[in-house]
Coordinates of C-alpha atoms and ligand atoms in Angstrom, one line a residue:
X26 CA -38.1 -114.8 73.6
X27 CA -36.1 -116.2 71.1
X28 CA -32.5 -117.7 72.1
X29 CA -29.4 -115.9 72.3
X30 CA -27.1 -117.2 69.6
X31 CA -23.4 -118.2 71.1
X32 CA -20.5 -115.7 70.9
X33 CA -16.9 -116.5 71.1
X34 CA -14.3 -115.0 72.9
X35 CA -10.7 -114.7 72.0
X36 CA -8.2 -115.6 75.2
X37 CA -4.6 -116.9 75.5
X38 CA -4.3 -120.7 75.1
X39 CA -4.3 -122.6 78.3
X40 CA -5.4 -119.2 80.1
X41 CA -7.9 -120.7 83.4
X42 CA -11.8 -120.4 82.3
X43 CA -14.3 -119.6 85.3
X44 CA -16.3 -122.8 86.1
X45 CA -20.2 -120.7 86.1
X46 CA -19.2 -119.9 82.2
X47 CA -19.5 -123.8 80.6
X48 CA -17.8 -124.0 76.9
X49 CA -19.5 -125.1 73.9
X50 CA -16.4 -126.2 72.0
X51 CA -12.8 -124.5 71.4
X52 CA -10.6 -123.8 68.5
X53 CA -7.2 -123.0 69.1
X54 CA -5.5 -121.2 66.2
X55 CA -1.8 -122.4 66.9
X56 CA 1.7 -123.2 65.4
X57 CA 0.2 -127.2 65.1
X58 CA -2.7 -128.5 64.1
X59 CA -4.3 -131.6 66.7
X60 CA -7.2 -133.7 65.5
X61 CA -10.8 -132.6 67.3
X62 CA -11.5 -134.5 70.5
X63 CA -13.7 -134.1 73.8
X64 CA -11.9 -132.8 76.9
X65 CA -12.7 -131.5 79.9
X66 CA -16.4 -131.4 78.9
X67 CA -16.7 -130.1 75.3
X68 CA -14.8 -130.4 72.1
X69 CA -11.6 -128.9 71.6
X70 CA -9.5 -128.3 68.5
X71 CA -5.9 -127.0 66.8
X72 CA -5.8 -125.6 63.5
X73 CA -2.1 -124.6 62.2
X74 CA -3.3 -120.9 60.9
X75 CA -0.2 -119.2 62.8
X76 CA 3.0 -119.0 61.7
X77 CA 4.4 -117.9 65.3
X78 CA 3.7 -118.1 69.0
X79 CA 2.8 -114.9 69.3
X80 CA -0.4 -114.9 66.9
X81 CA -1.7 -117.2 69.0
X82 CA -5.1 -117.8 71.0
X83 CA -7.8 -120.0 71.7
X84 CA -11.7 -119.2 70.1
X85 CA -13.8 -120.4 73.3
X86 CA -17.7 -120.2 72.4
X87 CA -19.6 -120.4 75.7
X88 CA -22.9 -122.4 76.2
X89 CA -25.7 -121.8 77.6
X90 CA -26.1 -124.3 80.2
X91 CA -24.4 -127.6 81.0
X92 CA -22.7 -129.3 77.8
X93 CA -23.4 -132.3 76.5
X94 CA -20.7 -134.2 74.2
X95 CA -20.7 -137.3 71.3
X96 CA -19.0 -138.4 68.8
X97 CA -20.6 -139.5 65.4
X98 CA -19.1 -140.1 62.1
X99 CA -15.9 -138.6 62.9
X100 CA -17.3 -135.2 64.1
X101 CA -17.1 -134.6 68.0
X102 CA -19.6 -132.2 68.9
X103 CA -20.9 -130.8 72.5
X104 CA -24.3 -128.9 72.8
X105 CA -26.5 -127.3 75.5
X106 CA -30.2 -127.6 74.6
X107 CA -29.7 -124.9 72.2
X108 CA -26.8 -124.6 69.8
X109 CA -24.6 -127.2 68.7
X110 CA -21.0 -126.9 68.0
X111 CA -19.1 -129.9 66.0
X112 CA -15.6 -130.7 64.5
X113 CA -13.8 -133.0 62.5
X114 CA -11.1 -133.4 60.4
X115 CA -10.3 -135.1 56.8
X116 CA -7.1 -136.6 56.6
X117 CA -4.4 -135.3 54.1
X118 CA -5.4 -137.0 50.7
X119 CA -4.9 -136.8 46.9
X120 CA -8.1 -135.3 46.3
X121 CA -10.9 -134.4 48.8
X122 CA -14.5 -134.1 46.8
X123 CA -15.6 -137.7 47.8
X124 CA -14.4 -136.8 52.0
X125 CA -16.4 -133.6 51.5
X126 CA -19.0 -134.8 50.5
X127 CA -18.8 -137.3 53.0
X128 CA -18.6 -134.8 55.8
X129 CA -20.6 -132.6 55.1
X130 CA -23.3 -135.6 54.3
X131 CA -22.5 -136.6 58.3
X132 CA -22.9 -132.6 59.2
X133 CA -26.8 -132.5 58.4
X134 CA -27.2 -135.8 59.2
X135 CA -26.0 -134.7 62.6
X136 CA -27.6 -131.7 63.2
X137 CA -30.9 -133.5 61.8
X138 CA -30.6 -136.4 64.7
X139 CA -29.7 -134.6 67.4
X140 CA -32.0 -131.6 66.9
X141 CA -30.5 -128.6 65.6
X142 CA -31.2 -128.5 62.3
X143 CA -30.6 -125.3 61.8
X144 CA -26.9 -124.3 60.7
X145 CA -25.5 -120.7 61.3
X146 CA -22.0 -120.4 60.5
X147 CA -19.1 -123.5 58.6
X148 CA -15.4 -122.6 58.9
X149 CA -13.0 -125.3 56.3
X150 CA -9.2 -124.9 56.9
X151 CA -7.6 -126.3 53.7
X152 CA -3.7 -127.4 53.6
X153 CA -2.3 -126.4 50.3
X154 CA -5.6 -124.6 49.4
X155 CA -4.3 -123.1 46.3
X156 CA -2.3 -126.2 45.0
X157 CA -3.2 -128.6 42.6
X158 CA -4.2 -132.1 43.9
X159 CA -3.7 -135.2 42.4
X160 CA -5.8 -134.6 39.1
X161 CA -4.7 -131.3 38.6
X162 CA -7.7 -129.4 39.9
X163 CA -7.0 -126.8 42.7
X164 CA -7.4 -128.1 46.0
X165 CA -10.3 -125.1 47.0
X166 CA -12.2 -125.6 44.1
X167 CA -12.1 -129.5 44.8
X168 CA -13.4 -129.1 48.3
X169 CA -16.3 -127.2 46.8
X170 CA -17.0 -129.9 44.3
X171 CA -17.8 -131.9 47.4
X172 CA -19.5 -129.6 49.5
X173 CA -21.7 -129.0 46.2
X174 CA -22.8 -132.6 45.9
X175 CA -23.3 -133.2 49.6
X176 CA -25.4 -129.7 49.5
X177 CA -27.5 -131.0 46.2
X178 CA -27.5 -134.5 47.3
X179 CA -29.1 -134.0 50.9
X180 CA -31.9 -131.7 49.5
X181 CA -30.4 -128.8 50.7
X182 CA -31.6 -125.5 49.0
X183 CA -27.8 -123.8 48.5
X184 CA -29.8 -120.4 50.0
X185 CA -29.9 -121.7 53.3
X186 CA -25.9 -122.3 53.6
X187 CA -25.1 -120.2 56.1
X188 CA -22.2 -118.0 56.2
X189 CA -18.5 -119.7 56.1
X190 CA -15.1 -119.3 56.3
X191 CA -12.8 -121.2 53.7
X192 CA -9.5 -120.8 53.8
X193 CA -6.1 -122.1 54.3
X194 CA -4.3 -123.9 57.6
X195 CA -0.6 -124.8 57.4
X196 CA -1.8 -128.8 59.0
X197 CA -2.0 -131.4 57.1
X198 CA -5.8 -132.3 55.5
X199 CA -8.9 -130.6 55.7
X200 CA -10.6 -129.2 59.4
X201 CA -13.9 -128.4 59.6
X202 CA -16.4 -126.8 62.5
X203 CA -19.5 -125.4 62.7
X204 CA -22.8 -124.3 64.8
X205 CA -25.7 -124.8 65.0
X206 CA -28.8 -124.2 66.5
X207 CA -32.7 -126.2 67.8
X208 CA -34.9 -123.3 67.2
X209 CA -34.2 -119.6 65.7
X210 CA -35.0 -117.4 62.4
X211 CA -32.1 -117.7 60.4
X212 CA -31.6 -115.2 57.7
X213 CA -29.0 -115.4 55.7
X214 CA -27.7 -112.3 53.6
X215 CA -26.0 -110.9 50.5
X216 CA -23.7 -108.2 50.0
X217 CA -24.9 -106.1 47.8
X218 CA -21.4 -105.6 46.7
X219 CA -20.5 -108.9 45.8
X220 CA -21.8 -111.7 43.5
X221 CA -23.6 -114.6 45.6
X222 CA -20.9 -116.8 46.1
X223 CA -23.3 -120.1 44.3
X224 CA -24.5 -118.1 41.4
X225 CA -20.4 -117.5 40.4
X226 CA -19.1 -117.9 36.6
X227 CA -17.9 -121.4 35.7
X228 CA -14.3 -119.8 35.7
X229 CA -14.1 -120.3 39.8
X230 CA -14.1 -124.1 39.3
X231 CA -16.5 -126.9 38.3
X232 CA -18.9 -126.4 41.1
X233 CA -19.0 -122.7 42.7
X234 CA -19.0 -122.1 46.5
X235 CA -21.8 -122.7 48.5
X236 CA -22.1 -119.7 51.6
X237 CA -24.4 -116.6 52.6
X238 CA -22.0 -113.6 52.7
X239 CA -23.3 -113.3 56.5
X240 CA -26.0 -114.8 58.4
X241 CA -28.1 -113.1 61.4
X242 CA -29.6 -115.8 64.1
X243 CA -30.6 -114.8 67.9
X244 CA -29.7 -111.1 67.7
X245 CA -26.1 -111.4 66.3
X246 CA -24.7 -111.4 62.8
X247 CA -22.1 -113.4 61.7
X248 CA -20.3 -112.1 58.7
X249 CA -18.2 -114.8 56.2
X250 CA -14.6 -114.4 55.5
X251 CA -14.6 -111.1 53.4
X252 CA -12.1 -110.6 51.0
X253 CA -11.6 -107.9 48.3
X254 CA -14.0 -108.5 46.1
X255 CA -16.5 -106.5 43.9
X256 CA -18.8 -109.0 42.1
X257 CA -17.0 -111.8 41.1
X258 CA -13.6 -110.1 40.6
X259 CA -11.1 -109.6 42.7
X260 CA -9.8 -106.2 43.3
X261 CA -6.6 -104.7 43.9
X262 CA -4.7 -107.4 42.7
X263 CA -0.9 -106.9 44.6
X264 CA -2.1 -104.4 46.5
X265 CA -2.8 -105.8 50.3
X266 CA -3.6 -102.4 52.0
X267 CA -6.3 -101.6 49.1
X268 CA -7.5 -105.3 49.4
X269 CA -7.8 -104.7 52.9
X270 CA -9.8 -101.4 52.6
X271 CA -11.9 -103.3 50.3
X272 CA -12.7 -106.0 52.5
X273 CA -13.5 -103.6 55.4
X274 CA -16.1 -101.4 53.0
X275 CA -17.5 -105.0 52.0
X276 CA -18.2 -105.8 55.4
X277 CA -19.5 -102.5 56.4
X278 CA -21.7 -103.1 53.2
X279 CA -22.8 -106.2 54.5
X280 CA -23.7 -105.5 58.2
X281 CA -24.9 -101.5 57.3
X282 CA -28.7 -100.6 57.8
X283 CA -29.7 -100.8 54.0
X284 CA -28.6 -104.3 53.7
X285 CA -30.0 -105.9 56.4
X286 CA -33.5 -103.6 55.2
X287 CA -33.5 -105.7 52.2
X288 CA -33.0 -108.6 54.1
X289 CA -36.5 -108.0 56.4
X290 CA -33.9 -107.0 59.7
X291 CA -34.4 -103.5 61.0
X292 CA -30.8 -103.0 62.8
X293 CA -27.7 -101.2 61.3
X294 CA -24.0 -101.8 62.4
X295 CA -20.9 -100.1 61.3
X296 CA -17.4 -101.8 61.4
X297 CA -16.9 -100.1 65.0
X298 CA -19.4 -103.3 66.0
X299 CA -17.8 -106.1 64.9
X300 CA -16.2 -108.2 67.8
X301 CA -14.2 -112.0 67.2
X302 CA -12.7 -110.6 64.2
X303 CA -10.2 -112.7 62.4
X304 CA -8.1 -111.3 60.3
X305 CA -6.2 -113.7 57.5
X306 CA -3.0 -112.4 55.7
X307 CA -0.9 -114.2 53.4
X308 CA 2.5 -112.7 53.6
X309 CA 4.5 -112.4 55.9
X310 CA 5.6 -108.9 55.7
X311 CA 1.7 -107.8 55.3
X312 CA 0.7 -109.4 58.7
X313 CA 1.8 -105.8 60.7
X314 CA 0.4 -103.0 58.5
X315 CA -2.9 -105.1 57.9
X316 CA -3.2 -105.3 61.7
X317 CA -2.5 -101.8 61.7
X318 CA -5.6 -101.1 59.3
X319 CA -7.9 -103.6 61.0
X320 CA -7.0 -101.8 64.8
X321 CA -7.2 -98.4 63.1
X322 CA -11.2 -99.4 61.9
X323 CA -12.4 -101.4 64.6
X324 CA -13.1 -100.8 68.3
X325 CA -10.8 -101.1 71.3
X326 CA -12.6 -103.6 72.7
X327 CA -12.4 -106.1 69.9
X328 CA -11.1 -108.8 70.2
X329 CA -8.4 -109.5 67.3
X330 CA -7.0 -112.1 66.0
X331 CA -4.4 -111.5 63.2
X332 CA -3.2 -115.4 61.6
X333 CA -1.0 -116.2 58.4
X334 CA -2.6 -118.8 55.9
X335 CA -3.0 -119.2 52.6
X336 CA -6.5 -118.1 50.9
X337 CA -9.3 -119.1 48.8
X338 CA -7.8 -117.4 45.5
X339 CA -4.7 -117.5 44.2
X340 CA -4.5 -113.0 44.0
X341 CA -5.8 -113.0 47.2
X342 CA -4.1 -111.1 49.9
X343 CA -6.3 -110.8 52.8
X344 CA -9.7 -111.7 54.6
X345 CA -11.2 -110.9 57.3
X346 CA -14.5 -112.6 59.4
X347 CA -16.4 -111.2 62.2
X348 CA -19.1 -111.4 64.5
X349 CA -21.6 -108.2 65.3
X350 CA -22.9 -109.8 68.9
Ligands
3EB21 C1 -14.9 -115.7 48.1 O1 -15.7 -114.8 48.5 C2 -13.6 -115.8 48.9 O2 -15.7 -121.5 50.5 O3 -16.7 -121.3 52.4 C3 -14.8 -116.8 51.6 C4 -15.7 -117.3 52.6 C5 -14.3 -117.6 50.6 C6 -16.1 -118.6 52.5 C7 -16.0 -120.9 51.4 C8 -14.7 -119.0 50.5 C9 -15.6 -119.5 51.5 O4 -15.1 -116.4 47.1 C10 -13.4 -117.2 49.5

């Protein structure tokens, strides 16, 4: 039997946990941002993607069995024989390539030592994501630069990046966390959609993003921070609600029976699957009809999560990540 993969559950920050359900690691997606650390048993941190108290909550991914916790190059990690969660954070700088690099250098040299080689899933919350840093090159595309050269220089085959979210936090720096797993088939999937993210034109930025537009591990499928794109091009440029009709048909794409057939997986999900969802708006005034078009496609019982930040490119307007558990 293989293992279960871990699945996260959205609950209100500081809400009491039950003590037969131990917790991998928690993210708590608040109005501040708090460097990772180990508390209470497993690592726990605060990224600034809300702009108010009431988008609020706390992503708690549950283990297995009883946790474990480190601390090596910077990342704090907890993990239960089987999956592996770490986090750490890069500290607000001119330019970030060389950090990157760094990090994501200590990630598979992490994973590697302690046994679970095998990543699933990155998140990257970038302050000022879509401003120029101190050369002149836009922050995003200077974080791939690094991730690129960490990929290429670790012997990393650019395929097996797993599925990601990067995106924009209102704290200062860049925070990173990711899972990952000791045993497991990991298949990692396009969308027949879109344009594999590290085969894009030159026009993205010197070194193109490196990330599966989902990846499926122990049953589940976790889908990458969809926005509204078809190939390479963004669509519906100023138009949020199209974008965000866009980005649900890409995930439906991406999760749908056909898709996962190419891929070698015999399931078949629709959007009425998808659970975690988090849902990434950049204005203000978008943030209620977006959740209206999100609740309006997804099931009752999903849980939600509907944050203001700052994304990847400049035109757009909206993404949206999930889990199909
Ligand atoms: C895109 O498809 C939009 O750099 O890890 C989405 C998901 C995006 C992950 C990443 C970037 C990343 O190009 C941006």
């Amino acid at each position: 039997m293989p293992a279960i993969a871990p699945f996260c559950t959205f609950e209100k920050i500081g809400a009491p946990r039950p003590v037969d359900a131990p917790v991998l690691g928690v993210v708590e997606h608040t109005v501040r941002q708090a460097d990772p650390c180990l508390t209470e048993g497993h690592p726990l941190l605060a990224v600034h993607t809300a702009t108010d108290t009431d988008q609020e909550f706390a992503e708690v991914w549950r283990a297995r069995g009883p946790v474990r916790t480190g601390a090596r190059d910077g990342i704090a990690f907890g993990h239960d024989g089987q999956h592996l969660f770490g986090a750490a954070r890069i500290p607000s700088a001119g330019t970030y390539a060389e950090a990157t690099e760094r990090l994501y250098a200590a990630v598979f040299a992490l994973v590697r030592a302690e046994g679970y080689p095998t990543v699933f899933r990155f998140w990257a919350y970038i302050n000022h994501i879509n401003a120029p840093n101190a050369e002149g090159l836009e922050t995003y595309r200077d974080f791939c630069v690094g991730r690129a050269r960490a990929v290429h220089a670790n012997g990393v085959d650019p395929a097996t990046m797993p599925a990601a979210t990067g995106i924009g936090t209102h704290g200062g720096g860049i925070v990173c966390y990711f899972l990952a797993a000791r045993d497991g088939t990991r298949v990692n999937l396009d969308n027949p959609r879109m344009a594999t993210a590290h085969a894009y034109p030159a026009d993205y930025g010197p070194r193109p993003p490196i990330f599966a537009r989902a990846t499926a591990l122990g049953g589940r499928l976790y889908v990458s921070a969809t926005a509204s794109i078809r190939g390479h091009e963004t669509a519906h440029r100023g138009d949020v609600a199209a974008q965000c009709r866009v980005a649900l048909e890409n995930i439906a794409a991406v999760i749908g029976r056909d898709n996962l057939a190419r891929h070698g997986l015999s399931a078949g999900h629709t959007l009425a699957d998808l659970d975690a969802v988090k849902v990434y708006v950049r204005h203000r005034e978008d943030l209620e009809p977006v959740r209206r078009m999100c609740v309006a496609a997804l099931s009752p019982a999903a849980g939600l999560g509907v944050l203001q930040t700052d994304i990847a490119r400049e035109d757009l307007l909206v993404e949206i990540e999930a889990i199909v558990p």
